[in-house]
Amino acid sequence: MPFFKGKKLLTRDIGIDLGTATVLVYVEGKGVVINEPSVVAVDTDTDLITKVGRDAQAMLGRNPENIKVVRPLENGVISQYDVTQKMIQYFIRRAYGNAIYRPKVVICVPTGITEVEERAVIDAGTQAGARKTYLLEEPVAAALGAGMDIFSPTGRMIVDIGGGTTDVAVISLGGVVVSESIKVAGNQFDAAITKYMRRKYNVLIGDRTAEQVKLHIGAVYEHAEAKEYDVKGRCLIQGLPKVVRVSSKEMLEAMMEPIMSVMDAIYSVIERTPPELIGDILRGGIVMTGGGSQLYGLDKLVEELTGIKTRVASKPELCVVQGTGRVLQYLDDMPEGAVDLSRVRPGRTSVGDRGIK
């Protein structure tokens, strides 16, 4: 890193987990400095952005007619380019503060995105103020953030469940050997709860209420003692407010469809994994990351259905952004664009020399 004589910092590189539900920003030497919803409020009269992040999320369902509250990313990729670019710009400016030079920026993306989608993310990062923009596959970042040694020839299996996508991958020698990305994750879990409440109780609930239900009693494996939660919504028959008490046992039925999609993705990756790496995975197990992995009993269900020991990483919601922080030390050797860690020299796999937190 460049410095003045008085150790004044010229620039700090930045890692961004640009999630469908949440944006997390890692600043070199500082750690995670921003963790906010990827929500933007736009004034439709002037077409100007009025709020970003947590302030914009607080307006969901409460916004006046002239304010549109949007999530500019859908299923892990940019759906509204201009709004996304301004959101990234806002977070980059907040993150690098008074640094003199523009930072290099690493942005995580799902596996399997198209070249057009990759170019959109790179252009958005550059237009937002990045000196150079790099893309890192989310399962690679998640594995690094979970403390896995991805540079060894040993196969490692990661399941990263975010807000818009679930990425399943087997990683070895710094690269992805087999992977699958599906557009089923935390947001679809919420949608499944909304659909269940409508079907069974004729009650309409909002996205934020569905998320609260998921956080309080969401489960895919039966609790020893069932939990209950009062769900507030609008009765579709009478049109009046209604409160329904729902148990965690009911969530097993509500969550079945999206969870089976996740399991199908895991089965698909295991089936396509080279035999040489299957033994490694049986020994090392499956590691789960991302906010969606915290759904009660999901690790138990995966272990039961696959026969492979499964665990949830420590602070799973931070693994992807922590992984981007670990990659910042390698950028001097790489061209702008997709990050290829398979080219990293074995002697440089240590991450302790750049103040990684």
Coordinates of C-alpha atoms in Angstrom, one line a residue:
M1 CA 0.0 0.0 0.0
P2 CA 1.3 3.5 -0.8
F3 CA 2.0 6.0 2.0
F4 CA 3.2 9.5 2.5
K5 CA 6.2 10.0 4.8
G6 CA 3.9 10.6 7.7
K7 CA 2.1 7.3 7.1
K8 CA -0.9 9.1 5.6
L9 CA -2.9 6.6 3.7
L10 CA -3.2 7.3 -0.1
T11 CA -5.7 4.5 -0.8
R12 CA -7.4 1.5 0.7
D13 CA -8.7 -1.3 -1.5
I14 CA -12.2 -2.4 -1.0
G15 CA -14.1 -5.7 -1.2
I16 CA -17.9 -5.7 -1.8
D17 CA -20.4 -8.4 -1.2
L18 CA -23.1 -7.0 -3.6
G19 CA -26.0 -9.1 -2.4
T20 CA -29.6 -9.2 -3.5
A21 CA -30.7 -8.5 0.1
T22 CA -27.6 -6.9 1.7
V23 CA -24.5 -5.0 0.7
L24 CA -21.4 -5.5 2.9
V25 CA -18.2 -3.6 2.4
Y26 CA -14.7 -4.6 3.5
V27 CA -12.0 -2.0 3.7
E28 CA -8.3 -3.0 3.6
G29 CA -6.8 -2.7 7.1
K30 CA -10.2 -2.0 8.7
G31 CA -12.4 -5.0 8.1
V32 CA -16.1 -4.9 7.5
V33 CA -17.3 -1.3 7.7
I34 CA -20.7 -1.4 6.1
N35 CA -23.5 -3.9 6.4
E36 CA -26.8 -2.4 5.0
P37 CA -29.8 -3.6 3.0
S38 CA -29.4 -3.3 -0.8
V39 CA -32.5 -1.0 -1.0
V40 CA -32.8 2.4 -2.7
A41 CA -35.5 5.0 -2.5
V42 CA -36.1 7.0 -5.7
D43 CA -38.1 10.2 -6.1
T44 CA -40.2 9.5 -9.2
D45 CA -40.8 13.2 -9.8
T46 CA -37.1 14.1 -10.1
D47 CA -35.7 10.6 -10.7
L48 CA -33.2 11.3 -7.9
I49 CA -32.1 8.9 -5.2
T50 CA -33.3 10.1 -1.8
K51 CA -32.3 7.3 0.5
V52 CA -29.9 4.3 0.4
G53 CA -29.6 1.2 2.6
R54 CA -31.1 1.0 6.0
D55 CA -32.9 4.4 5.6
A56 CA -34.5 3.3 2.4
Q57 CA -35.5 -0.1 3.9
A58 CA -37.4 1.7 6.7
M59 CA -39.6 3.2 3.9
L60 CA -40.7 -0.2 2.5
G61 CA -44.5 -0.4 2.6
R62 CA -44.7 3.2 4.1
N63 CA -43.5 5.3 1.1
P64 CA -45.6 8.1 -0.4
E65 CA -46.8 7.9 -4.0
N66 CA -43.9 9.9 -5.4
I67 CA -41.2 7.7 -3.7
K68 CA -40.4 4.3 -5.2
V69 CA -38.5 1.9 -3.0
V70 CA -36.6 -0.7 -5.0
R71 CA -34.0 -3.5 -4.8
P72 CA -31.8 -2.8 -7.8
L73 CA -30.4 -6.4 -7.8
E74 CA -32.4 -9.4 -8.6
N75 CA -31.2 -13.0 -8.0
G76 CA -27.6 -11.9 -7.5
V77 CA -27.3 -9.8 -10.7
I78 CA -28.0 -6.2 -11.7
S79 CA -31.6 -5.6 -12.8
Q80 CA -31.5 -1.7 -12.6
Y81 CA -28.1 -0.6 -13.8
D82 CA -28.3 3.2 -13.0
V83 CA -29.7 2.7 -9.6
T84 CA -27.1 0.0 -8.8
Q85 CA -24.3 2.1 -10.0
K86 CA -25.4 5.0 -7.7
M87 CA -25.8 2.7 -4.8
I88 CA -22.3 1.2 -5.2
Q89 CA -21.0 4.8 -5.6
Y90 CA -22.6 5.8 -2.3
F91 CA -21.2 2.8 -0.4
I92 CA -17.7 3.2 -1.9
R93 CA -17.6 6.9 -0.9
R94 CA -18.7 6.0 2.6
A95 CA -16.0 3.3 2.8
Y96 CA -12.9 4.9 1.5
G97 CA -13.5 8.3 3.1
N98 CA -10.5 10.7 2.7
A99 CA -8.3 8.4 0.6
I100 CA -6.5 10.4 -2.1
Y101 CA -6.5 7.8 -4.9
R102 CA -9.5 5.8 -6.0
P103 CA -9.5 2.3 -4.7
K104 CA -9.4 -1.0 -6.4
V105 CA -12.6 -2.9 -5.8
V106 CA -13.4 -6.6 -5.7
I107 CA -17.1 -7.4 -6.2
C108 CA -18.5 -10.9 -5.6
V109 CA -20.8 -12.4 -8.2
P110 CA -22.7 -15.8 -8.4
T111 CA -21.1 -18.6 -10.4
G112 CA -22.4 -19.0 -13.9
I113 CA -23.4 -15.4 -14.7
T114 CA -23.2 -14.4 -18.3
E115 CA -20.5 -12.2 -19.9
V116 CA -23.0 -9.4 -20.3
E117 CA -23.9 -9.6 -16.6
E118 CA -20.1 -9.6 -15.7
R119 CA -19.5 -6.5 -17.9
A120 CA -22.5 -4.8 -16.2
V121 CA -21.0 -5.3 -12.8
I122 CA -17.5 -4.2 -13.9
D123 CA -18.9 -1.1 -15.6
A124 CA -21.0 -0.2 -12.5
G125 CA -18.0 -0.5 -10.3
T126 CA -15.8 1.6 -12.5
Q127 CA -18.5 4.3 -13.0
A128 CA -19.0 4.3 -9.2
G129 CA -15.4 5.4 -8.6
A130 CA -13.3 2.2 -8.6
R131 CA -9.8 2.6 -10.1
K132 CA -10.1 -1.1 -11.2
T133 CA -12.9 -3.5 -10.7
Y134 CA -12.4 -7.2 -10.1
L135 CA -15.0 -10.0 -10.0
L136 CA -14.8 -12.9 -7.5
E137 CA -17.1 -16.0 -7.6
E138 CA -19.2 -16.1 -4.4
P139 CA -18.4 -19.7 -3.4
V140 CA -14.7 -19.0 -3.6
A141 CA -15.1 -15.9 -1.5
A142 CA -17.3 -17.8 1.0
A143 CA -14.8 -20.6 1.3
L144 CA -11.9 -18.1 2.0
G145 CA -14.0 -16.2 4.5
A146 CA -14.9 -19.5 6.3
G147 CA -11.2 -20.2 6.8
M148 CA -10.9 -23.1 4.3
D149 CA -7.6 -23.7 2.5
I150 CA -8.8 -23.5 -1.1
F151 CA -5.2 -23.5 -2.5
S152 CA -4.4 -27.1 -1.6
P153 CA -5.2 -30.0 -3.9
T154 CA -7.8 -31.2 -1.4
G155 CA -11.4 -30.8 -2.5
R156 CA -13.7 -28.6 -0.4
M157 CA -17.4 -28.3 -0.7
I158 CA -19.2 -25.0 0.0
V159 CA -22.9 -24.2 0.0
D160 CA -23.5 -20.4 0.1
I161 CA -27.2 -19.3 0.6
G162 CA -27.6 -15.6 0.2
G163 CA -30.7 -13.5 -0.4
G164 CA -31.2 -14.1 -4.1
T165 CA -29.0 -17.1 -5.0
T166 CA -27.7 -20.3 -3.6
D167 CA -24.2 -21.2 -4.9
V168 CA -22.9 -24.8 -4.4
A169 CA -19.3 -25.5 -5.4
V170 CA -16.4 -27.9 -5.0
I171 CA -13.1 -26.0 -4.9
S172 CA -9.6 -27.2 -5.3
L173 CA -6.2 -25.6 -6.1
G174 CA -7.7 -22.1 -5.9
G175 CA -10.5 -22.7 -8.5
V176 CA -14.0 -24.0 -8.9
V177 CA -14.1 -27.6 -10.1
V178 CA -17.8 -28.1 -10.2
S179 CA -20.6 -25.6 -9.3
E180 CA -24.2 -24.8 -9.6
S181 CA -26.0 -21.5 -8.9
I182 CA -29.8 -21.4 -8.5
K183 CA -32.1 -18.5 -8.0
V184 CA -33.6 -19.9 -4.8
A185 CA -32.4 -18.5 -1.4
G186 CA -33.5 -16.3 1.5
N187 CA -36.0 -14.2 -0.5
Q188 CA -37.6 -17.3 -1.9
F189 CA -37.9 -18.7 1.7
D190 CA -39.8 -15.5 2.6
A191 CA -42.0 -15.8 -0.5
A192 CA -42.8 -19.4 0.5
I193 CA -44.0 -18.2 4.0
T194 CA -46.2 -15.6 2.3
K195 CA -47.7 -18.2 0.0
Y196 CA -48.3 -20.6 2.9
M197 CA -50.1 -17.9 5.0
R198 CA -52.3 -17.0 2.1
R199 CA -53.1 -20.6 1.2
K200 CA -53.8 -21.9 4.7
Y201 CA -55.1 -18.9 6.6
N202 CA -56.3 -16.5 3.8
V203 CA -54.1 -13.9 5.4
L204 CA -51.9 -11.5 3.3
I205 CA -48.6 -10.5 4.8
G206 CA -45.8 -8.3 3.6
D207 CA -42.2 -9.2 2.8
R208 CA -40.8 -7.8 6.0
T209 CA -43.4 -9.7 8.1
A210 CA -42.5 -12.9 6.2
E211 CA -38.8 -12.3 7.0
Q212 CA -39.6 -11.8 10.7
V213 CA -41.6 -15.1 10.7
K214 CA -38.6 -16.8 9.2
L215 CA -36.2 -15.4 11.7
H216 CA -38.4 -16.2 14.7
I217 CA -39.8 -19.7 13.9
G218 CA -38.4 -20.6 10.4
A219 CA -37.3 -24.2 10.4
V220 CA -36.7 -27.2 8.2
Y221 CA -36.0 -29.7 11.0
E222 CA -38.4 -30.2 13.9
H223 CA -37.6 -28.5 17.2
A224 CA -37.5 -30.6 20.3
E225 CA -40.2 -28.2 21.5
A226 CA -42.3 -26.3 19.0
K227 CA -42.0 -22.5 18.9
E228 CA -44.9 -20.2 18.1
Y229 CA -45.2 -16.7 16.6
D230 CA -48.1 -14.3 16.2
V231 CA -48.3 -13.2 12.5
K232 CA -50.1 -10.0 11.7
G233 CA -51.7 -9.5 8.3
R234 CA -54.9 -8.7 6.4
C235 CA -57.7 -11.2 6.1
L236 CA -58.4 -11.7 2.4
I237 CA -62.1 -12.6 3.1
Q238 CA -63.1 -9.8 5.4
G239 CA -60.4 -7.2 4.4
L240 CA -59.7 -6.5 8.1
P241 CA -56.5 -6.9 10.2
K242 CA -56.0 -10.4 11.5
V243 CA -53.5 -12.1 13.9
V244 CA -52.7 -15.8 13.4
R245 CA -50.6 -17.8 15.8
V246 CA -48.2 -20.0 13.7
S247 CA -45.9 -22.8 15.0
S248 CA -42.5 -23.8 13.8
K249 CA -43.9 -27.2 12.8
E250 CA -45.9 -25.5 10.1
M251 CA -42.8 -24.0 8.7
L252 CA -41.6 -27.5 7.7
E253 CA -44.4 -27.6 5.2
A254 CA -44.1 -24.0 4.2
M255 CA -40.4 -24.3 3.4
M256 CA -40.5 -27.6 1.6
E257 CA -40.5 -26.4 -2.0
P258 CA -37.5 -24.0 -1.9
I259 CA -35.5 -26.3 0.4
M260 CA -35.9 -29.2 -2.0
S261 CA -34.6 -26.9 -4.8
V262 CA -31.5 -26.3 -2.7
M263 CA -31.1 -30.0 -2.0
D264 CA -31.4 -30.7 -5.8
A265 CA -28.5 -28.3 -6.4
I266 CA -26.4 -30.0 -3.8
Y267 CA -27.1 -33.5 -5.3
S268 CA -26.3 -32.2 -8.8
V269 CA -22.9 -30.9 -7.7
I270 CA -22.0 -34.1 -5.8
E271 CA -23.0 -36.2 -8.8
R272 CA -20.7 -34.2 -11.1
T273 CA -17.7 -34.1 -8.7
P274 CA -14.7 -36.1 -9.8
P275 CA -14.2 -39.4 -7.9
E276 CA -10.8 -38.2 -6.7
L277 CA -12.4 -35.3 -4.8
I278 CA -15.4 -37.2 -3.3
G279 CA -13.2 -38.8 -0.7
D280 CA -11.9 -35.4 0.4
I281 CA -15.5 -34.1 0.8
L282 CA -16.5 -37.1 2.8
R283 CA -13.6 -36.5 5.2
G284 CA -13.9 -32.7 5.3
G285 CA -17.6 -32.4 5.0
I286 CA -19.8 -29.6 3.7
V287 CA -19.5 -26.1 4.9
M288 CA -22.5 -23.8 4.7
T289 CA -22.3 -20.0 4.6
G290 CA -24.6 -17.0 3.9
G291 CA -27.5 -15.7 5.9
G292 CA -29.8 -18.4 4.6
S293 CA -27.7 -21.1 6.1
Q294 CA -28.9 -20.1 9.5
L295 CA -32.4 -21.4 8.9
Y296 CA -33.0 -23.8 11.8
G297 CA -32.1 -27.4 11.1
L298 CA -30.9 -26.8 7.5
D299 CA -27.4 -28.2 8.2
K300 CA -29.0 -31.3 9.9
L301 CA -31.3 -31.8 6.9
V302 CA -28.4 -31.6 4.5
E303 CA -26.3 -34.1 6.5
E304 CA -29.2 -36.5 6.9
L305 CA -30.1 -36.5 3.2
T306 CA -26.5 -36.6 1.8
G307 CA -24.8 -38.7 4.4
I308 CA -22.0 -36.1 4.5
K309 CA -21.2 -34.3 7.7
T310 CA -22.3 -30.7 7.5
R311 CA -21.6 -27.6 9.5
V312 CA -22.5 -23.9 9.4
A313 CA -19.5 -21.6 9.3
S314 CA -18.8 -19.1 12.1
K315 CA -20.6 -15.8 11.3
P316 CA -21.9 -17.2 8.0
E317 CA -23.4 -14.0 6.8
L318 CA -19.9 -12.3 6.8
C319 CA -18.0 -15.1 5.0
V320 CA -18.3 -13.8 1.5
V321 CA -17.3 -10.2 2.4
Q322 CA -14.4 -11.5 4.6
G323 CA -13.3 -13.6 1.6
T324 CA -13.1 -10.5 -0.6
G325 CA -10.9 -9.0 2.0
R326 CA -8.5 -11.9 1.8
V327 CA -8.3 -11.5 -1.9
L328 CA -7.2 -7.9 -1.8
Q329 CA -3.6 -8.8 -1.3
Y330 CA -3.4 -10.6 -4.6
L331 CA -4.7 -7.8 -6.9
D332 CA -1.3 -6.4 -7.8
D333 CA -0.6 -9.5 -9.8
M334 CA -3.9 -9.6 -11.7
P335 CA -5.6 -7.9 -14.6
E336 CA -8.9 -6.2 -14.2
G337 CA -11.9 -8.6 -14.5
A338 CA -12.4 -12.1 -13.1
V339 CA -10.1 -13.0 -10.3
D340 CA -8.2 -16.3 -11.0
L341 CA -6.8 -17.6 -7.7
S342 CA -5.6 -20.8 -9.3
R343 CA -2.6 -18.8 -10.5
V344 CA -1.6 -17.6 -7.0
R345 CA 1.8 -18.9 -6.0
P346 CA 1.7 -21.5 -3.1
G347 CA 4.1 -19.3 -1.1
R348 CA 1.5 -16.5 -1.1
T349 CA -1.5 -18.3 0.4
S350 CA -0.9 -16.7 3.8
V351 CA -3.3 -13.8 4.5
G352 CA -1.8 -12.6 7.7
D353 CA 0.7 -10.0 6.3
R354 CA -1.8 -7.4 5.2
G355 CA -3.8 -6.8 8.3
I356 CA -6.7 -9.1 7.4
K357 CA -9.3 -9.2 10.1

